[in-house]
PDB file of C-alpha atoms in Angstrom:
ATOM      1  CA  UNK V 216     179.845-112.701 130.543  1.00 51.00           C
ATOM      2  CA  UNK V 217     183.178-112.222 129.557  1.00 56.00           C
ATOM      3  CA  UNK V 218     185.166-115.423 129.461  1.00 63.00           C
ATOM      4  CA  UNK V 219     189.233-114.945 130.489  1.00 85.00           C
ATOM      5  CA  UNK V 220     190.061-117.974 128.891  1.00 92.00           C
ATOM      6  CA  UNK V 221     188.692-121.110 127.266  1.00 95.00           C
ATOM      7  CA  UNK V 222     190.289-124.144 126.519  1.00 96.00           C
ATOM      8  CA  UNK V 223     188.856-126.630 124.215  1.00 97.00           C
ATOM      9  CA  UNK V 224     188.695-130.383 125.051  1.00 98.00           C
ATOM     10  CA  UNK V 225     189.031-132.719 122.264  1.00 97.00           C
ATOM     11  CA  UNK V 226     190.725-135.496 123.806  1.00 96.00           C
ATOM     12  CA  UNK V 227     191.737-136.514 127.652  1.00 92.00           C
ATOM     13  CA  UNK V 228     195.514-135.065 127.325  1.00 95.00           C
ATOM     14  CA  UNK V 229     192.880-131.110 127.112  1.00 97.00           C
ATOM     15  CA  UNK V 230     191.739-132.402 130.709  1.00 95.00           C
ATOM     16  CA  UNK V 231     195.126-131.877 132.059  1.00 95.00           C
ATOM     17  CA  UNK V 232     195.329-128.495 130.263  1.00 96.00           C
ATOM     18  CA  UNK V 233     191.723-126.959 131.740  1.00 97.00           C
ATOM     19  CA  UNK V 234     192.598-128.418 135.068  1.00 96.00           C
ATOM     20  CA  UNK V 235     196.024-126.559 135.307  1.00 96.00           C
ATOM     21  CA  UNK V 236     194.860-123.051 133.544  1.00 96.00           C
ATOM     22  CA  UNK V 237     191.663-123.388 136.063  1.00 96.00           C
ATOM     23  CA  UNK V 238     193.986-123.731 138.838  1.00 96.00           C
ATOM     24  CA  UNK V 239     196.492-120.828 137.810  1.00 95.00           C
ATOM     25  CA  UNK V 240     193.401-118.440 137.824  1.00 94.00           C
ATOM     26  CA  UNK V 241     192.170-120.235 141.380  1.00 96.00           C
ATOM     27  CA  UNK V 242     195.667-119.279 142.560  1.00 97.00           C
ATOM     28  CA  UNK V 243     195.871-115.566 140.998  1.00 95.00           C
ATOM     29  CA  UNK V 244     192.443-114.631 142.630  1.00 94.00           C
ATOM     30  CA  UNK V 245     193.671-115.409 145.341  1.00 96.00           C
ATOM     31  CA  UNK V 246     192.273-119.228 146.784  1.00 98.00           C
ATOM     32  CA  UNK V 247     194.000-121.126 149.027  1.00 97.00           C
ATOM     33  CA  UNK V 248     195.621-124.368 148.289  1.00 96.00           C
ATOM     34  CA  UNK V 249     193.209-126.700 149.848  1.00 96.00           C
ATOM     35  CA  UNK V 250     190.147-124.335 147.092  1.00 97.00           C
ATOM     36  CA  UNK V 251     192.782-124.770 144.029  1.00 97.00           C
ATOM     37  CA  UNK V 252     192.150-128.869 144.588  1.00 95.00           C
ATOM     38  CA  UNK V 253     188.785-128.491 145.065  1.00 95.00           C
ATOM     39  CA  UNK V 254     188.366-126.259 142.128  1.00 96.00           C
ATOM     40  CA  UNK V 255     191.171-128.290 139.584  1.00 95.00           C
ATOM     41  CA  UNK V 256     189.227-131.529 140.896  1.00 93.00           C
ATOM     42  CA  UNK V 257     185.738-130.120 139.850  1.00 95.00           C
ATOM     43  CA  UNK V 258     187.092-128.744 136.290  1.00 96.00           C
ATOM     44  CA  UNK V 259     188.928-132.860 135.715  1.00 94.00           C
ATOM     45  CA  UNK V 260     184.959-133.740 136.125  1.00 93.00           C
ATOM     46  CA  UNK V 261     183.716-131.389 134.392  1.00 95.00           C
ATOM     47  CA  UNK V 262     186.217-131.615 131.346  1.00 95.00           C
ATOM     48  CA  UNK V 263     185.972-135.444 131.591  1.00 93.00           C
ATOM     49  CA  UNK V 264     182.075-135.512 130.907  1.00 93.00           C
ATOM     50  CA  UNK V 265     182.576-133.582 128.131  1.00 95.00           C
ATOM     51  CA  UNK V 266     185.295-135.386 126.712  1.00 95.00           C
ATOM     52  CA  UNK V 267     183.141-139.003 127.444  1.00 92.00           C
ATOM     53  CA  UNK V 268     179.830-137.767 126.660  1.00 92.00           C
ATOM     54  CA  UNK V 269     179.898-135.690 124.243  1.00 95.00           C
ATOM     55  CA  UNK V 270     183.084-136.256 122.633  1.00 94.00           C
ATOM     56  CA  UNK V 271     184.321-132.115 122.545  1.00 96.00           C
ATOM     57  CA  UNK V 272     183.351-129.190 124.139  1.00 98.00           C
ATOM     58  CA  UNK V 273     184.635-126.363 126.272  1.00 97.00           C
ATOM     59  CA  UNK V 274     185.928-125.199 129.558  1.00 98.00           C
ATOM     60  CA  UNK V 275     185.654-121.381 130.366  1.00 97.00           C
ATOM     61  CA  UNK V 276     187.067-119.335 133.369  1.00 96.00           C
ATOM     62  CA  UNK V 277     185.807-116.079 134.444  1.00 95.00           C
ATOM     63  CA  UNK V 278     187.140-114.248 137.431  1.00 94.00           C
ATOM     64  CA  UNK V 279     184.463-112.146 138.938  1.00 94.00           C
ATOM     65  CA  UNK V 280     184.469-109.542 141.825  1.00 93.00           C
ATOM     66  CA  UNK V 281     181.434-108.061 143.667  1.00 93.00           C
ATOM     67  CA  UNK V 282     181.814-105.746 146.467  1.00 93.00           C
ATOM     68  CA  UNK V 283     182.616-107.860 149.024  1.00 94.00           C
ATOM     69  CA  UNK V 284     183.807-110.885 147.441  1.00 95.00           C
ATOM     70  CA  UNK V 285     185.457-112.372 144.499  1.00 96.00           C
ATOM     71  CA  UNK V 286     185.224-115.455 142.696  1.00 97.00           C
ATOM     72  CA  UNK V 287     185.878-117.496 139.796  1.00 97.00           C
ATOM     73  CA  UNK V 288     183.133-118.975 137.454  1.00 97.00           C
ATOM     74  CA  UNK V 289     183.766-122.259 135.917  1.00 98.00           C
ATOM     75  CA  UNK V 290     181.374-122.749 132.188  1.00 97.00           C
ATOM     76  CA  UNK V 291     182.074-126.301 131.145  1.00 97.00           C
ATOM     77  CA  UNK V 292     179.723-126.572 127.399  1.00 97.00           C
ATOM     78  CA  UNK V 293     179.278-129.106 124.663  1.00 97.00           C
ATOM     79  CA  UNK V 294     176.846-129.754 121.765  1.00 94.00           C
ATOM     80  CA  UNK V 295     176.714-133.497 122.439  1.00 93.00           C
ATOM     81  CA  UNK V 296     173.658-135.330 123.182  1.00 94.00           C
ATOM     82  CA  UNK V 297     172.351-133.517 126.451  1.00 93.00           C
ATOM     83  CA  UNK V 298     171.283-135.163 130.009  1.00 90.00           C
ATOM     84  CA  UNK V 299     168.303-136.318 129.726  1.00 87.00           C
ATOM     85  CA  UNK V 300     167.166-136.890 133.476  1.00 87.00           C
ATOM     86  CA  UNK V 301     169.287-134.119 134.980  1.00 89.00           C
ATOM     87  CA  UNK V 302     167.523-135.169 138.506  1.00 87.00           C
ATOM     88  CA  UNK V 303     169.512-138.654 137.622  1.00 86.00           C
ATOM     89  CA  UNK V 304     172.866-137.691 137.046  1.00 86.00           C
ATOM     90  CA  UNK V 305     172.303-135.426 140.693  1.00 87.00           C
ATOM     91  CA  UNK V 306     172.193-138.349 142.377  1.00 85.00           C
ATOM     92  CA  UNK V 307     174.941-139.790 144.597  1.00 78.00           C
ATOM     93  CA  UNK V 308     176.755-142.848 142.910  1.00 75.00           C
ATOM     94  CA  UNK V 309     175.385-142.767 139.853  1.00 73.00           C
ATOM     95  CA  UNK V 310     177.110-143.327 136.616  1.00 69.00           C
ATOM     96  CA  UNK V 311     177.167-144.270 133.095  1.00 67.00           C
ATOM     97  CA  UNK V 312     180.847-145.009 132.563  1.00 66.00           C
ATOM     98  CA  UNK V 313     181.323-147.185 135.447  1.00 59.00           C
ATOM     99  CA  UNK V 314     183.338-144.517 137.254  1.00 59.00           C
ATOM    100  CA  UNK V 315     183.349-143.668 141.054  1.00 51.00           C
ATOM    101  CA  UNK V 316     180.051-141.686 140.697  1.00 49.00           C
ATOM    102  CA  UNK V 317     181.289-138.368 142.324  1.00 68.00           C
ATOM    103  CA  UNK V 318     180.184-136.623 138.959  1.00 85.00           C
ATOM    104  CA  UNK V 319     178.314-133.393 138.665  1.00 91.00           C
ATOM    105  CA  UNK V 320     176.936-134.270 142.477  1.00 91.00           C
ATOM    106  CA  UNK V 321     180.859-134.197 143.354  1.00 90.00           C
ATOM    107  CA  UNK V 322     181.232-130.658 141.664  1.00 94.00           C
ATOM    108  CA  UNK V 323     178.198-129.342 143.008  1.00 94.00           C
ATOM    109  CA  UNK V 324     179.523-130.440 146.771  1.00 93.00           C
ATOM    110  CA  UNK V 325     183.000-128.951 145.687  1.00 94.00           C
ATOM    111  CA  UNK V 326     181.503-125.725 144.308  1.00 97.00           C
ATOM    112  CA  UNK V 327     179.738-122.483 146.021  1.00 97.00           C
ATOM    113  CA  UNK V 328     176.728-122.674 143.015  1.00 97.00           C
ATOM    114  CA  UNK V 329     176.038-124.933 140.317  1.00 97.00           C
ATOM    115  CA  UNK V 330     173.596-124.963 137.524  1.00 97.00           C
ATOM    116  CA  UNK V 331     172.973-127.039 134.737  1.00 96.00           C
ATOM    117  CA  UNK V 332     170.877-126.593 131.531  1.00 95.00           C
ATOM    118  CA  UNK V 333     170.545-129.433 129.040  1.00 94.00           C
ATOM    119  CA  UNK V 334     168.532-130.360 126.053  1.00 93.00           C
ATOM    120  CA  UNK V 335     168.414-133.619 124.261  1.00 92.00           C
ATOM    121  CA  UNK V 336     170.731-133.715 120.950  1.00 92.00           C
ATOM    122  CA  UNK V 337     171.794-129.536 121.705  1.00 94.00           C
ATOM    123  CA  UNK V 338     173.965-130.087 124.539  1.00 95.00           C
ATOM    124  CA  UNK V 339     174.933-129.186 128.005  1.00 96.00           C
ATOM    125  CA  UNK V 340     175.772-125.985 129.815  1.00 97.00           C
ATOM    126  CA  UNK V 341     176.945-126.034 133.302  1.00 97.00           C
ATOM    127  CA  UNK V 342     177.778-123.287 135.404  1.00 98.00           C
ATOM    128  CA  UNK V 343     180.094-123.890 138.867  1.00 98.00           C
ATOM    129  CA  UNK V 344     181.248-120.704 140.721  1.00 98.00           C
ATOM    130  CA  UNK V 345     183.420-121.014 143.837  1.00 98.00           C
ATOM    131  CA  UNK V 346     183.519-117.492 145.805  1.00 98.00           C
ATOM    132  CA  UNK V 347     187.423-117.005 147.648  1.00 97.00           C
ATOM    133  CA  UNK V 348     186.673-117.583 151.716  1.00 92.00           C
TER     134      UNK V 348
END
């Protein structure tokens, strides 16, 4: 994959920053207003992990087109300590930081595919693509 544009996250003001360059590209593709929130809400989740969890990491945006369709692929990666019960975090209202629990459930509802590989002290990788409608 060829990444358009990454933006790292080092501390919360970079959530702002991912969340407005991932909406820019939502808008560019072509995604209508209600998608850009949907997509700018799943990158602030996304970035905020990273930046609570881990500590730093990455956002990524890809736009990618297939015959029929076109989309935008969302690579949120870290090197902090990993998930380690992925089937725990995927659960409704769970959390670690005493937030609202939306989490990576929330960005898989908000998102068209979402995958997540983690290993313990290597970090996380997720994947989130949201195809235009």
């Amino acid at each position: 994959m060829d990444f358009q544009s990454c933006v790292n996250i080092n501390k919360e003001w970079d959530i702002v920053g991912a969340r407005q360059i991932g909406r820019d590209f939502a808008r560019k593709i072509g995604f209508g207003t209600v998608d850009q929130a949907r997509i700018a809400t799943a990158i602030s989740e996304l970035a905020r992990n990273i930046y609570l969890y881990a500590g730093t990491g990455k956002i990524c945006f890809e736009t990618i087109e297939e015959i029929d369709r076109k989309g935008l692929v969302i690579l949120a990666m870290d090197d902090g300590p990993g998930i380690a019960e992925i089937s725990k975090v995927m659960e409704d209202g769970y959390s670690t930081s005493g937030g609202l629990g939306a989490g990576l459930p929330g960005v898989k509802r908000l998102m068209d595919e979402f995958d997540i590989i983690s290993e313990q002290e290597k970090g996380t990788k997720i994947k989130a693509v949201k195809w235009v409608r």
